[in-house]
Coordinates of C-alpha atoms in Angstrom, one line a residue:
S1 CA -150.2 97.5 -107.9
S2 CA -148.4 96.4 -111.0
G3 CA -150.0 99.4 -112.8
I4 CA -148.7 101.8 -110.2
N5 CA -145.2 100.2 -110.4
A6 CA -145.3 100.5 -114.2
E7 CA -146.4 104.1 -113.9
Y8 CA -143.5 104.9 -111.5
G9 CA -141.2 103.0 -113.8
G10 CA -142.2 105.4 -116.6
I11 CA -141.6 108.4 -114.3
A12 CA -138.2 107.0 -113.4
I13 CA -137.3 106.6 -117.0
A14 CA -138.4 110.2 -117.8
L15 CA -136.4 111.5 -114.9
R16 CA -133.3 109.5 -116.0
D17 CA -133.7 110.9 -119.5
L18 CA -134.0 114.5 -118.2
K19 CA -130.8 114.0 -116.1
Q20 CA -129.0 112.6 -119.2
D21 CA -130.2 115.7 -121.2
F22 CA -129.0 118.0 -118.5
S23 CA -125.6 116.2 -118.4
Q24 CA -125.3 116.5 -122.2
L25 CA -126.1 120.2 -122.0
E26 CA -123.5 120.7 -119.3
E27 CA -120.9 118.9 -121.5
K28 CA -121.9 121.1 -124.5
N29 CA -121.7 124.2 -122.4
K30 CA -118.2 123.2 -121.3
R31 CA -117.1 122.7 -124.9
L32 CA -118.5 126.0 -125.9
Q33 CA -116.7 127.8 -123.1
E34 CA -113.5 126.2 -124.3
E35 CA -114.2 127.3 -127.9
A36 CA -115.0 130.8 -126.6
E37 CA -111.7 130.9 -124.7
A38 CA -109.8 129.7 -127.8
A39 CA -111.6 132.4 -129.9
Q40 CA -110.6 135.0 -127.4
K41 CA -107.0 133.8 -127.6
R42 CA -107.1 134.0 -131.4
L43 CA -108.5 137.5 -131.2
I44 CA -105.6 138.6 -129.0
E45 CA -103.2 137.0 -131.4
A46 CA -104.9 138.8 -134.4
Q47 CA -104.7 142.1 -132.5
D48 CA -101.0 141.5 -131.9
Q49 CA -100.4 140.8 -135.6
L50 CA -102.3 144.0 -136.5
L51 CA -100.1 146.0 -134.1
Q52 CA -97.0 144.4 -135.6
C53 CA -98.2 145.2 -139.1
Q54 CA -98.7 148.8 -138.1
A55 CA -95.3 149.0 -136.6
D56 CA -93.7 147.5 -139.8
I57 CA -95.6 150.0 -142.0
I58 CA -94.6 152.9 -139.9
R59 CA -91.0 151.8 -140.3
L60 CA -91.4 151.5 -144.0
Q61 CA -93.0 154.9 -144.1
K62 CA -90.0 156.5 -142.5
E63 CA -87.7 154.7 -144.9
N64 CA -89.8 155.7 -148.0
G65 CA -91.1 159.2 -147.3
D66 CA -92.3 159.6 -150.9
S67 CA -94.7 156.7 -150.8
R68 CA -96.9 158.0 -147.9
P69 CA -100.3 157.8 -149.6
S70 CA -100.0 154.1 -150.6
I71 CA -98.7 153.1 -147.2
E72 CA -101.7 154.7 -145.5
E73 CA -104.0 152.8 -147.8
T74 CA -102.1 149.6 -146.9
V75 CA -102.5 150.3 -143.2
S76 CA -106.2 150.9 -143.6
S77 CA -106.6 147.8 -145.7
V78 CA -104.8 145.6 -143.1
Q79 CA -106.9 147.1 -140.3
K80 CA -110.2 146.5 -142.1
T81 CA -109.2 142.9 -143.1
V82 CA -108.2 141.9 -139.6
Q83 CA -111.2 143.6 -138.0
K84 CA -113.5 141.9 -140.4
E85 CA -112.1 138.5 -139.7
I86 CA -112.3 139.1 -135.9
Q87 CA -115.9 140.3 -136.1
S88 CA -116.9 137.4 -138.4
Y89 CA -115.4 134.8 -136.0
A90 CA -116.8 136.4 -132.9
S91 CA -120.3 136.5 -134.5
L92 CA -120.0 132.8 -135.4
V93 CA -119.1 131.9 -131.9
Q94 CA -121.8 134.0 -130.3
K95 CA -124.5 132.5 -132.6
S96 CA -123.3 129.0 -131.9
C97 CA -123.3 129.5 -128.2
A98 CA -126.7 131.1 -128.2
K99 CA -128.2 128.3 -130.3
S100 CA -126.5 125.3 -128.6
L101 CA -126.3 126.4 -125.0
A102 CA -130.0 127.6 -125.0
P103 CA -130.1 128.9 -121.4
A104 CA -133.9 128.8 -121.3
R105 CA -133.9 125.1 -122.3
L106 CA -131.2 124.3 -119.7
Q107 CA -133.1 126.0 -117.0
Q108 CA -136.3 124.3 -118.0
A109 CA -134.6 120.9 -117.9
M110 CA -133.2 121.6 -114.5
R111 CA -136.6 122.7 -113.2
K112 CA -138.2 119.5 -114.6
V113 CA -135.6 117.3 -112.9
V114 CA -136.1 119.1 -109.5
A115 CA -139.9 119.0 -109.8
E116 CA -140.0 115.3 -110.7
E117 CA -137.7 114.5 -107.8
D118 CA -139.8 116.5 -105.4
R119 CA -143.1 115.0 -106.5
S120 CA -141.8 111.5 -106.1
H121 CA -141.9 112.0 -102.3
N122 CA -145.6 113.0 -102.4
L123 CA -148.9 111.3 -102.6
I124 CA -152.5 112.6 -102.8
V125 CA -155.3 111.3 -100.7
Y126 CA -158.9 111.6 -102.0
G127 CA -162.2 110.8 -100.4
L128 CA -161.5 111.8 -96.8
P129 CA -164.1 114.2 -95.6
E130 CA -163.2 116.9 -93.1
E131 CA -164.0 116.0 -89.5
Q132 CA -164.5 118.4 -86.6
G133 CA -161.6 118.2 -84.1
V134 CA -159.6 115.7 -86.3
S135 CA -156.6 116.9 -88.2
A136 CA -155.7 115.9 -91.7
E137 CA -152.6 114.2 -90.5
E138 CA -154.6 112.0 -88.0
Q139 CA -157.0 111.0 -90.8
V140 CA -154.1 110.1 -93.1
L141 CA -152.3 108.1 -90.5
Q142 CA -155.4 106.1 -89.9
V143 CA -155.7 105.3 -93.6
L144 CA -152.1 104.3 -93.8
Q145 CA -152.5 101.9 -90.9
H146 CA -155.2 100.1 -92.9
V147 CA -152.7 99.5 -95.8
G148 CA -150.1 98.2 -93.3
E149 CA -147.8 101.2 -93.2
K150 CA -146.8 103.5 -90.3
P151 CA -144.4 106.1 -91.8
K152 CA -143.3 109.4 -90.4
L153 CA -144.9 112.2 -92.4
K154 CA -142.8 115.1 -93.5
S155 CA -145.9 117.2 -94.0
C156 CA -149.7 116.7 -94.4
V157 CA -151.9 119.5 -95.7
R158 CA -155.5 119.6 -97.0
M159 CA -155.4 121.4 -100.3
K160 CA -157.5 124.5 -100.8
G161 CA -160.6 124.2 -103.0
K162 CA -162.2 126.8 -105.3
G163 CA -164.8 129.0 -103.7
G164 CA -164.4 127.5 -100.2
E165 CA -165.0 124.0 -101.4
R166 CA -164.8 121.4 -98.6
N167 CA -163.5 117.9 -98.4
C168 CA -160.6 118.7 -100.7
P169 CA -157.8 116.1 -101.3
I170 CA -154.9 115.9 -98.8
K171 CA -151.3 116.3 -100.0
V172 CA -148.9 114.1 -98.0
V173 CA -145.1 114.5 -98.2
L174 CA -143.0 111.5 -97.1
H175 CA -139.2 111.2 -96.5
T176 CA -138.5 108.7 -99.3
R177 CA -140.0 107.8 -102.6
E178 CA -139.7 104.1 -101.7
M179 CA -142.2 104.6 -99.0
V180 CA -144.6 106.3 -101.4
R181 CA -144.3 103.4 -103.8
S182 CA -144.9 100.9 -101.0
I183 CA -148.0 102.7 -99.9
L184 CA -149.4 103.0 -103.4
A185 CA -148.7 99.4 -104.1
R186 CA -150.9 98.4 -101.1
S187 CA -153.6 101.1 -101.5
H188 CA -156.0 98.8 -103.4
T189 CA -156.7 97.0 -100.1
L190 CA -158.7 100.0 -98.9
K191 CA -161.6 98.9 -101.1
E192 CA -162.2 96.0 -98.6
V193 CA -162.0 98.2 -95.5
D194 CA -165.3 99.4 -94.0
G195 CA -165.5 103.2 -94.1
F196 CA -162.6 103.6 -96.5
S197 CA -163.8 102.0 -99.7
R198 CA -164.1 105.4 -101.3
V199 CA -160.7 106.6 -100.2
Y200 CA -158.3 106.8 -103.1
L201 CA -154.5 107.3 -103.1
C202 CA -152.5 108.4 -106.1
P203 CA -149.1 109.9 -107.0
D204 CA -148.7 113.7 -107.0
R205 CA -149.1 114.2 -110.8
T206 CA -148.5 117.4 -112.8
V207 CA -151.4 119.1 -114.6
E208 CA -150.4 117.5 -117.8
Q209 CA -150.1 114.1 -116.2
R210 CA -153.6 114.4 -114.7
V211 CA -155.0 115.3 -118.1
E212 CA -153.4 112.3 -119.6
R213 CA -154.6 110.1 -116.7
R214 CA -158.2 111.2 -117.1
K215 CA -158.0 110.3 -120.8
L216 CA -156.7 106.9 -120.0
V217 CA -159.4 106.3 -117.4
A218 CA -162.1 107.3 -119.8
A219 CA -160.6 105.0 -122.5
L220 CA -160.5 102.2 -119.9
A221 CA -164.2 102.7 -119.1
E222 CA -165.1 102.6 -122.8
K223 CA -163.3 99.4 -123.2
K224 CA -165.0 97.8 -120.3
V225 CA -168.4 98.8 -121.6
A226 CA -167.7 97.7 -125.2
E227 CA -166.2 94.3 -124.1
P228 CA -167.6 93.4 -120.7
S229 CA -166.4 89.8 -120.9
K230 CA -162.7 90.9 -121.0
K231 CA -160.5 92.4 -118.4
F232 CA -158.6 95.7 -119.1
A233 CA -156.1 97.8 -117.2
I234 CA -153.8 100.7 -117.6
R235 CA -150.2 99.7 -118.2
K236 CA -147.3 102.0 -119.0
G237 CA -149.5 104.8 -120.2
T238 CA -151.9 102.7 -122.3
V239 CA -155.0 100.6 -122.0
V240 CA -154.2 96.9 -122.4
C241 CA -156.3 93.7 -122.3
L242 CA -155.3 91.2 -119.5
D243 CA -157.0 88.2 -121.1

């Protein structure tokens, strides 16, 4: 049970970190929006200055009719300079926003937070063979009674196997993550229950988490074979010696 609690502690930490990252991204997004608004304001001010320069040049042109060529060159120079500065600043803001805001990363972080939150309400039941006339929910409730829990299930569905495979795991969705933790903490008692010694309960892990878990289980088995006199267990994502 301590191993399960440690594993859930790791998931909780990862979820907290994701939420913090999301919060930081939101703050950064807010700052970038403020900078973009300020840049837009400066752009408008620059355009106003350009118009004022043009008005002043037109006035000077009327007062000095013999200097028309040089005045037109001045107008063109002013326009190009202002436009160049505007484009340079706009490009800088755009690149900064694209790099810092990273919409794809923001969406990915949001999806991870939601997925982790959803999975924390689930558990997977292995080792329950299909029985004629008995639903998956009835089977699961019987198992949970043996671990001392009688929760209300939000849903209970036997997962589909490849190529019509039977006796697939059952996915159970509960109303709270606390109930999931309580059930998992007591699930080891099934080993002592006649007819349920091969039933195994575990969290609803992602594909990546399942791969890492298999590696840890394999490493644990190797340790037990190499040093049979010692006791080993999986704690916080690593194999440790309990002696």
